[in-house]
Amino acid sequence: MKFDSPATTNPIDQLQVVGRPTPRIDGPRKTTGTARYAYEQRETPTAPAYGYVLGAGIAKGRIVSMDLSAARSAPGVLAVVTAENAGKLDKGQYNTAPLLGGPEVAHYHQAIAVVVADTFERARDAAQRIRVRYEAAPGAFDLAAVKDGAPLAKPGPDGGPPQTAVGDFAGAFASAPVKLDATYETPDHSHAMMEPHASIAAWQGDRLTVWTSNQMIDWCTGDLAKTLGIAKDKVRLVSPFIGGGFGGKLFVRADALLAALGARAAGRPVKVALQRPLIGNNTTHRPATIQRIRLGATADGRLTAIGHESWSGDQPEGQPETAVGQTRLLYAAPNRMTAMRLAVLHLPEGNAMRAPGEAPGMMALEIAMDEMAEKLGLDPVEFRIRNDTQVDPEKPQRAFSQRRLVDCLRIGAERFGWSRRNARPAQVRDGRWLVGLGMAAAFRNNMLTKSGARVRLGRDGIVTVETDMTDIGTGSYTIIAQTAAEMMGVGLDRVNVRLGDSTLPASCGSGGQWGANNSTSGVYAACMKLREAVARKLGMDPAEATFAEGRVRGGGRALPLAQAAGDGELVAEDHIEYGDLDKKYQQSTFGAHFVEVRVDPATAEIRVRRMLAVCAAGRILNPTSARSQVIGAMTMGVGAALMEELAIDKRRGFFVNHDLAGYEVPVHADIPHQDVVFLDETDPISSPMKAKGVGELGICGVAAAVANAVYNATGVRVRHYPVTLDKLLAGLPMPV
Ligand code: MOS
C-alpha cells in the first residue's frame, strides 16, 4: 500500500482497541521469566559453547604479535579466533571500524580475539592467557583540542546538509538590539541498556542462525552476511525480546560476528555476551559536542538571527552528531545559519543514541533560549511562543503537517503552576533548600520508512501477525496486536504477534522513534488486504464490509470472521510505503518539559522534585506504553542533565568509566513525580494510523529544563554538561 495522500476516515478511527490504555501483552512472559532473551535461547541443535571477547588494550596502532599458545592449551578451550585465522571479512555497511580488529587497532577495546571454551569461566580464563604486544600510535582523543581544524561534515544519510544559511545572519546578528553568544558542551554518553549485547550462533552447513539482541533485523541480517561474505538468505537473525537498545543495537556488533566466527571454528553453537566492562568502548556511544549558539532579537523578543554551530568527532569515515537539526526548524527568524563540523578522533565509534541530533542539540539550544529570555526580561514560555512558526523557517513554502508547540507550552505552564516561578534566580527557599523551576521546548522529527507484515486468519478465528519488527521494551507487541484487533474487529485475546525474526516480512525496525507509526502502518496495510480477502470469501462487497465483535457484516448479513478461513487459513501480506508527503510537509513532534529542582546551598546536591512533559505526537496508539516511553526518556534526560558522562583518558584514548559502577544513570530514588500529558490529536499526513513517534520526543529538551531549573534555583549558569555539584559550588549563595 502506498500512502501518498492525507488519510481519510478508516477502520482505525473506530478506536475500539487502538488508542486505549492497554497493558503489555508480553507483560506476563516478561514478569514470569518465560520471555527468553538472546543469551537464554534454547533452540540450538546442541548446547552452545561459550565465547569470551578480548578487547584491544590500546586506542590506536598495531598488534605486533599475539601469543595464543597458552590460551589454546588451557582447559576446555575449543577455538581461538583472531583476524589472522578468521578468514576474509568485509566491513559492515553500518560499522565505522571493523568489528574484529588486528593487526590494525582502530579503537580501545575493539575486539581482537574470541576464545571459545566449554564453560564461560574457562573461556574467560583462557582469554587472560593471550599475550599481545602492541605498537601504539598517537591519536586524537580531545575534541576541544582538535575542533578548530575540523572541516564541515559531509552530507550524511539523515542529518541533512552540513550547513544551511538563510538571509544575512552576520549582518542581522551584528545589528540586533539584544544578543546572546554562548558555547555549550555535551559529553560522550553510553546507551547503558540493561541487557548487554549478546548472541548465540549456530551453523547448519552453510546456513547461519543467530539469536541476538538487535533493533533492526533486516539491516543486520544483510550486514552480517556482508561481513561474513555469504548470501543474505543464508543468514537468519532471531531477536524476539530485547532488554533495551537506545540505538546501541541498531547495528551488528562484535557479539554477533564473533559468535558466528567462534561457532564456525569450534564446530558447534557458541554464545557470546559482551562483558559489561567492554561495552563502553567496544560498542558505539553518543559523541560529545561543542555547540556555539548566537541569538539576536528585537527588544520585544522577536528573534531576528539564529546561528548554531556544532562540533563533534568520530573515527575516520564517521558521522557527525547532527546537533543543529532542530535549530533549522524550531523557531522563526529571518536570518539564520547552521553548520556541523566533524573532527577525526580515535575514540571508540560514535553513533546514534536515543534521539541522535535533537537530544544533545536541545540540551544546548534550550539553555540558550532561557538565557536569551532572561536578557529580554521575558518569561521563557512567552519568549518561545512569540517565536513560533507554522512553516519550516528555512523553506517557508513547506508547512508543518501539525505543529502544536504553543498548546504544549501553554498547557504545560498551566498544569505545572509555572506562574508561581520567581524569574529572579536564587530567591526561593524551602527550609535550607534552594528551589527552582525550569522549562524547555521539546522537538523531534517524525521519520517515515517502509514496513511490511503478514496476517493470518485461522479457522479458530485467531489472527496472527508476523513481521520482523522488534520490541526493545517499547511495547511493539502490544500496539501491533491492537492494530490487528482493530482492523479485524476482534478482541486482543484473539490476536497473536510474532516479531523479531528475519524469516518474517521486513519491517521498519526500532529506531529514531519511527517504530510505532511505521510498523503498525505496515500491519494496517496487510490487514486491509486480509479484510478484502475475507469479504470476498464471505461473498460480501469488500468496500462495504465492516468488522466488529468477531463478525463481518455486509449485504444485510453478519457472519463469524472465522468462517472466512474455511478449513485452512487466509493469509495476506503487504507493506506500507510512502510517497512524498514528508517532502511536501515537515513532519515533527512537539512538546514542553517542565522541571522543579531543589539544590542544597552547602553541598550543591541537586534533587529533581517533579517533572511534567506535554507531548503532541499525533494519535497515541497506546497511552500506557507511550507514557512508559516518555517517563523513561525523561529519566534519561535527567541522567544527561546531572550524571551521564563517559570520562576520557586523553593520553591513552579510552572511556575510563566503562561499567555501571562508574557510568552513572538515574535510579528510582533520583526520580520523583513524573507527569505526562498527550495532546488529543491526529496527524493524517503521517500515515493511515495518523500517529507519529513519541519515545524520543520525551528526552529532547529535558536536560535543558533541568539545567534551567538549577539556574533558577541558584543563579549559577552551567553550560557544560553534566551539571555536577563541582560546577555549582563556587557560585552558590550562602546557606541560611
Ligand atoms: Mo534510536 S538512537 O534511533 O534507536
XYZ file of C-alpha atoms and ligand atoms in Angstrom:
740
model
C 0.000 0.000 0.000
C 1.328 3.362 -0.930
C 0.455 6.185 1.410
C 0.636 9.347 -0.647
C -2.359 11.469 0.277
C -3.661 12.518 3.694
C -5.536 9.769 5.496
C -9.329 9.945 5.477
C -11.602 8.068 7.878
C -10.508 4.467 8.144
C -11.125 1.443 10.390
C -8.524 2.557 12.946
C -10.692 5.590 13.735
C -13.214 3.308 15.469
C -10.771 3.328 18.402
C -12.267 0.212 19.962
C -8.792 -1.102 20.769
C -6.275 1.369 19.364
C -5.810 4.473 21.475
C -6.965 2.763 24.676
C -4.621 2.316 27.607
C -3.538 -1.300 27.222
C -1.106 -3.259 29.395
C 1.638 -5.041 27.512
C 0.509 -8.353 26.064
C 4.028 -9.680 26.655
C 3.973 -8.496 30.263
C 3.162 -11.896 31.805
C 6.026 -13.512 29.887
C 8.410 -10.778 30.962
C 7.422 -10.942 34.605
C 7.436 -14.736 34.812
C 10.817 -15.066 33.142
C 9.474 -17.010 30.187
C 10.326 -14.306 27.661
C 13.731 -15.534 26.539
C 16.417 -13.016 25.690
C 19.181 -13.812 23.237
C 21.608 -15.326 25.710
C 18.970 -17.666 27.183
C 17.610 -19.070 23.934
C 17.489 -22.874 23.960
C 16.776 -23.604 20.350
C 20.246 -24.585 19.191
C 20.594 -28.195 17.966
C 23.310 -28.850 20.562
C 24.182 -26.914 23.699
C 26.263 -23.842 22.918
C 29.862 -23.361 23.985
C 30.930 -20.024 25.443
C 32.812 -17.265 23.678
C 34.764 -14.631 25.584
C 35.853 -11.495 23.790
C 39.288 -9.966 24.204
C 39.370 -6.210 23.639
C 42.383 -4.247 22.427
C 44.482 -2.594 25.130
C 45.449 0.401 23.003
C 43.379 3.034 21.242
C 45.334 3.210 18.018
C 48.240 1.368 16.478
C 49.163 -2.194 15.580
C 49.311 -5.600 17.111
C 52.933 -6.712 16.761
C 52.334 -10.246 17.965
C 49.733 -12.389 19.664
C 50.843 -15.461 21.548
C 47.845 -17.762 21.632
C 49.627 -20.940 22.744
C 48.775 -20.745 26.434
C 45.152 -19.937 25.641
C 44.853 -22.759 23.131
C 46.164 -25.321 25.587
C 44.105 -24.062 28.536
C 41.450 -26.451 29.889
C 38.222 -26.677 27.913
C 39.283 -24.447 25.039
C 37.709 -25.312 21.701
C 38.917 -22.500 19.477
C 40.610 -19.116 19.467
C 39.635 -16.827 16.604
C 41.617 -13.738 15.635
C 41.776 -11.612 12.479
C 44.626 -13.850 11.362
C 42.603 -17.064 11.231
C 39.064 -15.729 10.824
C 39.151 -15.780 7.041
C 38.342 -12.813 4.893
C 35.915 -10.406 6.494
C 34.265 -7.377 4.967
C 33.352 -4.317 6.972
C 29.654 -3.956 7.664
C 27.804 -1.123 5.979
C 26.960 0.464 9.322
C 30.255 -0.097 11.143
C 32.875 2.608 11.085
C 35.642 0.340 12.372
C 35.965 -3.424 11.768
C 34.229 -5.495 14.451
C 37.275 -7.766 14.644
C 40.446 -5.724 14.752
C 44.020 -6.768 14.001
C 46.703 -6.178 13.102
C 45.496 -2.563 12.906
C 43.703 -1.379 16.021
C 41.090 1.318 15.420
C 39.921 1.966 18.977
C 40.301 0.842 22.542
C 38.541 -2.449 23.371
C 37.998 -3.168 19.702
C 37.604 -6.960 19.696
C 40.843 -8.685 18.698
C 40.047 -12.280 19.659
C 37.277 -14.569 20.823
C 38.126 -17.597 22.906
C 35.623 -20.459 22.787
C 35.513 -22.977 25.625
C 33.084 -25.430 27.143
C 32.282 -23.128 30.051
C 32.176 -19.392 30.459
C 34.801 -19.454 33.211
C 37.216 -21.480 31.118
C 36.766 -19.165 28.155
C 37.437 -16.168 30.377
C 40.437 -17.841 31.965
C 41.960 -18.737 28.606
C 41.379 -15.214 27.262
C 43.551 -13.838 30.065
C 46.388 -16.074 28.863
C 46.642 -14.434 25.455
C 49.797 -12.343 25.279
C 49.506 -9.344 22.985
C 52.329 -6.994 22.050
C 51.229 -3.669 20.650
C 52.872 -0.801 18.918
C 50.766 2.171 19.933
C 50.420 5.155 17.609
C 49.481 8.652 18.673
C 45.832 9.538 18.312
C 43.437 12.432 18.780
C 41.203 11.993 21.810
C 40.213 15.502 22.844
C 37.512 17.233 20.849
C 38.272 20.665 22.275
C 41.917 20.353 21.223
C 41.178 19.473 17.595
C 37.912 21.274 16.935
C 39.387 24.361 15.314
C 40.831 22.354 12.447
C 37.684 20.321 11.899
C 36.180 20.538 8.403
C 32.495 20.740 7.590
C 30.877 17.335 7.862
C 29.966 15.508 4.666
C 26.255 15.238 3.896
C 25.008 12.246 5.866
C 22.151 9.813 5.250
C 19.667 11.529 7.545
C 21.336 14.511 9.145
C 20.534 16.892 6.327
C 23.148 19.158 4.756
C 26.243 20.070 6.776
C 25.386 23.724 6.661
C 22.453 25.955 5.904
C 22.067 29.708 5.530
C 19.039 31.953 5.107
C 19.097 35.761 4.825
C 22.051 37.658 6.275
C 22.905 36.098 9.610
C 26.121 38.017 10.242
C 24.566 41.408 9.498
C 21.386 40.740 11.462
C 23.272 39.400 14.457
C 25.667 42.342 14.471
C 22.850 44.866 14.459
C 20.453 43.047 16.831
C 19.481 45.150 19.854
C 19.704 42.104 22.160
C 22.286 39.364 21.604
C 23.495 36.111 23.078
C 26.701 34.358 22.059
C 27.359 31.291 24.182
C 29.088 27.948 23.870
C 27.784 24.730 25.378
C 29.327 21.311 25.783
C 27.718 17.898 25.951
C 29.844 14.861 26.837
C 30.038 11.381 25.346
C 27.157 9.196 26.505
C 26.787 5.441 26.758
C 23.484 3.683 25.996
C 23.832 1.717 29.241
C 20.948 -0.602 28.402
C 20.157 -3.361 30.891
C 20.703 -6.314 28.568
C 24.242 -6.459 27.216
C 24.882 -7.100 23.545
C 24.505 -10.878 23.298
C 24.238 -13.535 20.595
C 24.098 -17.282 20.100
C 25.235 -18.515 16.679
C 24.653 -21.916 15.131
C 25.732 -23.153 11.702
C 23.954 -25.880 9.809
C 26.147 -26.453 6.800
C 26.490 -23.044 5.184
C 23.403 -21.639 6.888
C 23.803 -19.451 9.921
C 21.224 -18.730 12.612
C 21.930 -16.037 15.180
C 19.724 -15.407 18.203
C 20.669 -11.910 19.102
C 19.570 -8.652 20.673
C 19.061 -6.302 17.789
C 16.765 -3.416 16.886
C 16.978 -3.666 13.080
C 16.596 -7.238 11.841
C 16.629 -6.601 8.116
C 19.587 -4.203 8.125
C 21.572 -6.525 10.299
C 20.793 -9.770 8.518
C 22.187 -8.172 5.383
C 25.113 -6.648 7.173
C 26.160 -9.829 8.965
C 26.007 -11.671 5.629
C 28.073 -8.934 4.000
C 30.649 -9.067 6.783
C 30.966 -12.852 6.501
C 30.900 -12.768 2.697
C 27.865 -15.040 2.380
C 24.445 -14.587 0.798
C 21.805 -12.772 2.851
C 19.404 -15.683 2.503
C 21.881 -17.943 4.288
C 21.593 -15.864 7.447
C 18.697 -15.896 9.887
C 18.513 -13.413 12.749
C 16.127 -14.022 15.644
C 15.522 -11.319 18.215
C 12.116 -11.674 19.874
C 12.875 -9.864 23.154
C 15.369 -7.086 23.713
C 16.378 -5.631 27.037
C 16.875 -2.093 25.813
C 18.780 -0.686 22.874
C 18.567 3.120 22.682
C 20.386 2.980 19.341
C 23.264 0.834 20.575
C 21.707 -2.214 18.943
C 20.789 -0.672 15.588
C 23.801 -2.426 14.066
C 25.588 -5.759 14.038
C 28.142 -5.656 16.804
C 31.063 -7.852 17.817
C 28.982 -10.325 19.848
C 27.070 -11.472 16.760
C 30.058 -11.636 14.446
C 32.307 -13.349 16.975
C 29.626 -15.875 17.948
C 29.349 -16.760 14.247
C 33.116 -16.996 13.774
C 33.557 -18.890 17.046
C 30.828 -21.358 16.132
C 32.388 -21.964 12.749
C 35.812 -22.556 14.287
C 34.541 -24.724 17.144
C 32.111 -26.707 15.018
C 29.269 -26.155 17.462
C 26.931 -23.370 18.548
C 28.558 -20.558 20.500
C 27.101 -17.875 22.757
C 28.739 -14.535 23.397
C 27.639 -11.780 25.745
C 29.821 -8.720 25.681
C 31.217 -8.313 29.158
C 29.743 -5.164 30.719
C 33.182 -3.504 31.111
C 33.757 -3.962 27.376
C 30.525 -2.309 26.271
C 31.544 1.317 26.862
C 34.494 1.200 24.493
C 33.749 -1.787 22.244
C 30.309 -0.606 21.116
C 29.064 2.767 19.937
C 28.316 5.828 22.015
C 26.670 9.233 21.626
C 29.502 11.590 20.650
C 30.353 14.670 22.672
C 29.570 18.069 21.157
C 30.729 21.630 21.461
C 27.988 23.970 20.319
C 28.144 27.705 19.746
C 24.782 29.413 19.629
C 24.208 33.000 18.665
C 20.786 34.604 19.006
C 19.807 38.130 18.045
C 16.422 39.655 18.887
C 14.474 42.880 18.905
C 13.808 44.449 22.288
C 10.298 42.983 22.282
C 11.637 39.458 21.922
C 11.370 38.625 18.214
C 14.323 36.597 17.046
C 15.988 38.205 14.036
C 19.074 35.986 13.841
C 19.703 32.388 14.845
C 23.126 30.799 14.458
C 24.040 27.330 15.639
C 27.372 25.633 15.005
C 28.216 22.202 16.324
C 31.498 20.336 16.531
C 31.748 16.621 17.170
C 34.280 13.922 16.443
C 34.326 10.375 15.191
C 36.594 7.705 13.775
C 37.847 8.370 10.214
C 34.876 7.942 7.814
C 32.485 8.505 10.710
C 29.449 10.744 11.056
C 28.758 13.957 12.936
C 26.348 14.237 15.817
C 23.659 16.232 13.998
C 23.034 18.620 16.856
C 21.859 21.578 14.757
C 18.891 19.762 13.175
C 16.166 21.146 15.449
C 17.539 24.690 15.145
C 16.680 24.610 11.450
C 13.019 24.055 12.330
C 12.061 25.173 15.796
C 11.895 28.970 15.899
C 11.139 31.699 13.389
C 13.812 34.248 12.431
C 14.542 35.756 9.022
C 18.326 35.399 9.227
C 19.805 32.023 10.053
C 22.859 29.834 9.807
C 23.739 26.351 10.977
C 26.878 24.287 10.489
C 28.206 20.923 11.609
C 31.920 20.294 11.751
C 33.449 16.875 12.212
C 36.874 16.183 13.682
C 38.698 12.878 13.399
C 39.005 11.296 16.825
C 40.415 7.910 17.692
C 37.952 7.296 20.481
C 35.523 4.405 20.017
C 32.872 4.749 17.313
C 30.237 7.420 17.744
C 26.751 6.706 16.530
C 23.051 7.048 17.243
C 21.805 7.196 20.798
C 18.235 7.973 21.752
C 17.168 10.955 19.626
C 20.548 11.412 17.967
C 20.919 15.038 16.923
C 17.996 16.580 18.756
C 18.802 15.185 22.209
C 22.202 16.924 22.530
C 21.126 19.778 20.258
C 18.201 20.656 22.504
C 20.479 20.420 25.537
C 22.271 23.497 24.183
C 19.569 25.377 22.268
C 17.084 25.343 25.112
C 19.548 26.738 27.624
C 20.351 29.449 25.094
C 16.652 30.284 24.809
C 16.444 30.519 28.603
C 19.440 32.839 28.710
C 18.011 34.994 25.947
C 14.605 35.231 27.619
C 16.330 36.499 30.739
C 18.270 39.125 28.766
C 14.999 40.263 27.209
C 13.192 40.311 30.533
C 10.646 37.921 29.065
C 9.132 34.813 30.539
C 10.804 31.836 28.788
C 7.441 30.286 27.898
C 6.242 33.547 26.369
C 9.553 34.031 24.537
C 9.142 30.670 22.812
C 5.500 31.356 21.958
C 6.482 34.701 20.445
C 8.885 32.941 18.071
C 6.664 30.085 16.967
C 6.345 29.290 13.281
C 3.846 27.178 11.380
C 6.180 26.729 8.403
C 9.699 25.406 8.010
C 11.675 28.600 8.702
C 14.353 27.651 6.163
C 11.808 26.753 3.454
C 8.717 28.839 4.186
C 6.669 27.225 1.403
C 6.662 23.995 3.475
C 4.160 23.886 6.295
C 4.373 21.538 9.241
C 1.879 18.690 8.956
C 0.832 19.527 12.526
C 2.505 21.840 14.966
C 1.010 22.470 18.377
C 4.105 23.593 20.219
C 2.266 26.617 21.599
C -0.506 24.431 23.021
C 2.092 22.217 24.682
C 3.774 25.245 26.235
C 0.530 26.829 27.463
C -0.999 23.623 28.792
C 2.251 22.674 30.460
C 2.692 26.064 32.099
C -0.839 25.971 33.427
C -0.639 22.413 34.715
C 2.786 22.814 36.292
C 1.991 26.042 38.106
C 4.615 27.953 36.135
C 3.111 31.307 37.149
C 4.481 30.683 40.666
C 8.054 30.811 39.341
C 10.164 33.727 40.531
C 12.089 34.951 37.483
C 14.908 36.222 39.662
C 17.177 33.292 40.460
C 18.177 32.092 43.922
C 15.192 33.715 45.626
C 13.069 30.748 46.635
C 13.846 28.543 49.589
C 12.177 25.608 51.221
C 13.917 25.160 54.535
C 17.584 25.102 53.688
C 16.993 24.065 50.089
C 17.075 26.470 47.157
C 14.149 25.780 44.846
C 13.975 26.469 41.117
C 11.681 25.924 38.148
C 12.883 25.398 34.588
C 11.342 24.571 31.270
C 12.284 23.790 27.689
C 10.540 23.059 24.435
C 10.647 19.501 23.105
C 11.188 18.725 19.448
C 11.974 15.588 17.464
C 11.373 14.766 13.841
C 8.977 12.087 12.601
C 10.504 9.745 10.070
C 8.674 7.591 7.548
C 10.056 4.301 6.385
C 8.757 1.264 4.572
C 7.423 -1.543 6.738
C 5.886 -4.936 5.939
C 3.749 -7.523 7.718
C 1.814 -10.733 7.118
C -1.504 -11.535 8.781
C -3.062 -14.965 9.071
C -6.663 -15.726 9.912
C -7.037 -19.253 11.300
C -10.213 -21.310 11.300
C -10.333 -20.803 15.068
C -10.710 -17.095 14.350
C -7.260 -16.305 15.724
C -5.422 -13.537 13.882
C -1.640 -13.944 13.783
C 0.616 -11.051 12.802
C 4.117 -11.797 11.559
C 6.766 -9.173 10.962
C 10.456 -8.802 11.731
C 9.653 -5.689 13.790
C 11.374 -5.651 17.182
C 10.167 -4.797 20.675
C 13.081 -3.252 22.524
C 10.985 -2.756 25.627
C 8.842 -0.174 23.891
C 5.580 -2.095 23.581
C 5.646 -3.054 19.887
C 3.914 -6.380 20.553
C 1.003 -4.589 22.123
C 0.411 -1.811 19.590
C 0.748 -4.288 16.732
C -1.835 -6.547 18.383
C -4.087 -3.521 18.975
C -3.818 -2.563 15.319
C -4.699 -6.048 14.066
C -7.544 -6.373 16.588
C -8.991 -3.038 15.496
C -8.695 -3.811 11.806
C -10.166 -7.307 12.027
C -12.836 -6.473 14.601
C -11.700 -8.899 17.277
C -10.518 -8.624 20.869
C -6.863 -8.579 21.829
C -7.230 -12.126 23.149
C -7.821 -13.285 19.561
C -4.530 -11.886 18.257
C -1.060 -13.444 18.278
C 2.020 -11.444 17.366
C 5.310 -12.907 16.164
C 8.211 -10.481 15.923
C 11.934 -10.245 15.501
C 12.743 -12.990 13.015
C 14.349 -12.376 9.632
C 12.211 -15.105 8.075
C 9.199 -12.806 8.592
C 8.351 -9.816 6.366
C 10.840 -6.977 6.711
C 9.656 -4.085 8.843
C 10.908 -0.618 9.654
C 12.578 -1.964 12.815
C 13.024 0.027 16.013
C 14.950 3.275 15.810
C 14.591 7.010 15.571
C 11.108 6.860 17.156
C 9.813 5.628 13.800
C 8.950 2.115 15.011
C 5.418 2.536 16.317
C 3.900 4.558 13.494
C 5.556 2.722 10.620
C 5.316 -0.850 11.910
C 1.620 -0.514 12.734
C 1.037 1.108 9.337
C 2.572 -1.988 7.751
C 0.176 -4.133 9.797
C -2.664 -1.854 8.715
C -1.739 -2.442 5.070
C -1.634 -6.227 5.492
C -4.946 -6.169 7.388
C -6.609 -4.138 4.624
C -5.651 -6.954 2.262
C -6.891 -9.590 4.665
C -10.202 -7.762 5.102
C -10.634 -7.772 1.350
C -9.895 -11.500 1.135
C -12.317 -12.195 3.996
C -15.110 -10.187 2.384
C -14.693 -11.921 -0.952
C -14.646 -15.303 0.721
C -17.891 -14.494 2.507
C -19.468 -13.123 -0.657
C -19.549 -9.534 0.536
C -18.504 -6.298 -1.078
C -15.031 -5.502 0.350
C -15.770 -1.783 0.156
C -18.776 -2.135 2.426
C -17.923 -4.958 4.805
C -17.480 -3.921 8.430
C -15.535 -5.859 11.032
C -16.596 -5.796 14.677
C -17.113 -8.153 17.608
C -15.698 -11.135 15.738
C -18.223 -10.763 12.942
C -18.215 -9.437 9.435
C -21.250 -7.531 8.272
C -22.236 -6.729 4.710
C -25.109 -7.062 2.281
C -27.562 -7.478 5.157
C -25.693 -10.473 6.553
C -23.449 -10.958 9.588
C -21.058 -13.911 9.608
C -18.337 -15.031 12.010
C -14.919 -13.853 10.932
C -13.536 -17.371 11.410
C -15.844 -18.684 8.713
C -13.756 -16.945 6.077
C -10.835 -19.209 6.893
C -12.844 -22.293 5.986
C -10.870 -25.408 6.852
C -7.473 -23.783 6.452
C -6.389 -20.218 6.837
C -6.475 -16.965 4.954
C -3.141 -15.182 4.625
C -2.407 -11.651 3.450
C 0.873 -9.791 3.237
C 1.597 -6.202 2.360
C 3.777 -3.289 3.335
C 3.318 0.402 3.787
C 5.413 2.686 1.660
C 5.274 6.405 1.375
C 5.022 8.923 -1.417
C 6.388 12.401 -0.969
C 4.105 13.729 1.781
C 7.117 14.003 4.050
C 8.760 16.223 1.427
C 5.689 18.390 0.954
C 5.148 18.808 4.696
C 7.645 18.968 7.500
C 6.721 16.212 9.955
C 7.867 16.759 13.500
C 6.727 16.112 17.038
C 6.496 18.790 19.699
C 6.298 19.151 23.403
C 7.241 21.027 26.501
C 9.158 19.922 29.560
C 8.819 21.472 32.998
C 11.055 20.629 35.941
C 11.326 21.661 39.576
C 14.598 21.098 41.396
C 15.979 21.839 44.801
C 19.653 22.464 45.450
C 21.434 22.206 48.781
C 23.239 25.553 49.182
C 26.045 23.993 51.224
C 26.873 20.915 49.151
C 25.244 21.817 45.798
C 23.441 18.475 45.833
C 20.707 18.659 43.202
C 17.441 16.797 43.595
C 14.746 16.786 40.950
C 11.381 17.239 42.637
C 8.804 16.972 39.904
C 8.661 16.788 36.141
C 5.989 17.308 33.518
C 6.066 16.537 29.808
C 3.350 17.664 27.412
C 3.604 15.905 24.054
C 1.962 16.488 20.680
C 2.788 13.474 18.554
C -0.265 12.591 16.516
C -2.525 9.740 17.609
C -1.246 7.989 20.699
C -1.722 4.308 19.881
C -1.429 3.068 23.452
C -1.354 5.735 26.164
C 0.031 3.225 28.687
C 3.125 2.204 26.748
C 3.564 5.701 25.289
C 3.620 7.104 28.822
C 6.198 4.491 29.800
C 8.312 5.556 26.851
C 8.103 9.200 27.812
C 8.802 8.751 31.531
C 11.763 6.562 30.594
C 13.006 9.260 28.238
C 12.509 11.945 30.903
C 14.561 9.797 33.269
C 17.286 9.519 30.659
C 17.111 13.293 30.282
C 17.789 13.698 33.996
C 20.782 11.404 33.543
C 22.055 13.600 30.723
C 21.494 16.722 32.808
C 23.065 15.635 36.059
C 25.102 12.442 35.785
C 25.989 10.885 32.487
C 29.457 11.401 31.088
C 31.928 8.977 29.596
C 35.156 10.291 31.094
C 38.023 10.197 28.600
C 41.588 9.256 29.402
C 43.035 11.804 26.981
C 46.509 10.289 26.997
C 45.519 6.712 26.255
C 42.267 7.359 24.434
C 39.531 5.413 26.137
C 36.437 5.852 28.254
C 37.504 5.217 31.809
C 34.147 4.683 33.488
C 33.097 1.802 31.278
C 30.753 -0.065 33.584
C 27.591 0.666 35.539
C 29.547 1.441 38.694
C 31.402 4.306 37.056
C 28.886 5.416 34.437
C 26.100 6.865 36.492
C 22.487 6.810 35.412
C 19.442 7.765 37.476
C 17.933 5.177 39.775
C 14.412 5.178 41.193
C 15.435 7.295 44.162
C 16.616 10.042 41.793
C 13.295 10.339 40.003
C 10.322 11.842 41.775
C 6.847 12.533 40.479
C 6.590 12.436 36.686
C 3.512 13.614 34.847
C 2.887 13.095 31.126
C 0.158 14.717 29.047
C -0.574 13.792 25.449
C -2.474 16.308 23.361
C -5.537 14.708 21.795
C -4.600 14.990 18.135
C -4.171 13.012 14.943
C -1.807 13.659 12.064
C -3.467 12.421 8.863
C -0.383 13.353 6.835
C 1.868 10.996 8.760
C 0.284 7.629 7.977
C -3.020 5.750 7.937
C -2.516 5.314 11.704
C -2.371 9.155 11.987
C 0.286 8.572 14.629
C 3.856 9.806 14.975
C 6.852 8.861 17.074
C 6.837 9.864 20.719
C 9.505 7.861 22.563
C 12.428 10.073 21.680
C 10.441 13.285 21.936
C 10.369 12.522 25.641
C 14.113 13.073 26.069
C 14.529 16.131 23.838
C 14.698 19.240 25.991
C 14.638 17.531 29.398
C 18.290 18.144 30.258
C 17.980 21.846 29.421
C 14.814 22.124 31.510
C 16.756 20.652 34.446
C 19.742 22.947 33.844
C 17.407 25.950 33.592
C 15.725 24.930 36.859
C 19.142 24.668 38.533
C 19.934 28.169 37.292
C 16.631 29.457 38.596
C 17.346 27.833 41.958
C 20.932 29.031 42.303
C 21.793 31.793 39.858
C 24.666 29.671 38.542
C 24.547 29.052 34.800
C 26.279 25.804 33.821
C 26.855 25.402 30.077
C 28.945 22.279 30.301
C 27.031 19.082 30.970
C 26.574 17.225 33.197
C 25.534 19.821 35.755
C 27.505 18.414 38.660
C 27.984 19.990 42.049
C 31.625 20.955 41.439
C 30.421 23.337 38.727
C 27.959 24.995 41.103
C 29.719 25.234 44.422
C 31.720 28.419 43.951
C 28.714 30.406 42.759
C 26.132 29.387 45.327
C 24.550 31.903 47.664
C 25.283 31.374 51.344
C 23.231 28.816 53.214
C 20.725 30.370 55.602
Mo 17.384 5.190 18.206
S 19.019 6.201 18.768
O 17.488 5.695 16.562
O 17.483 3.539 18.438
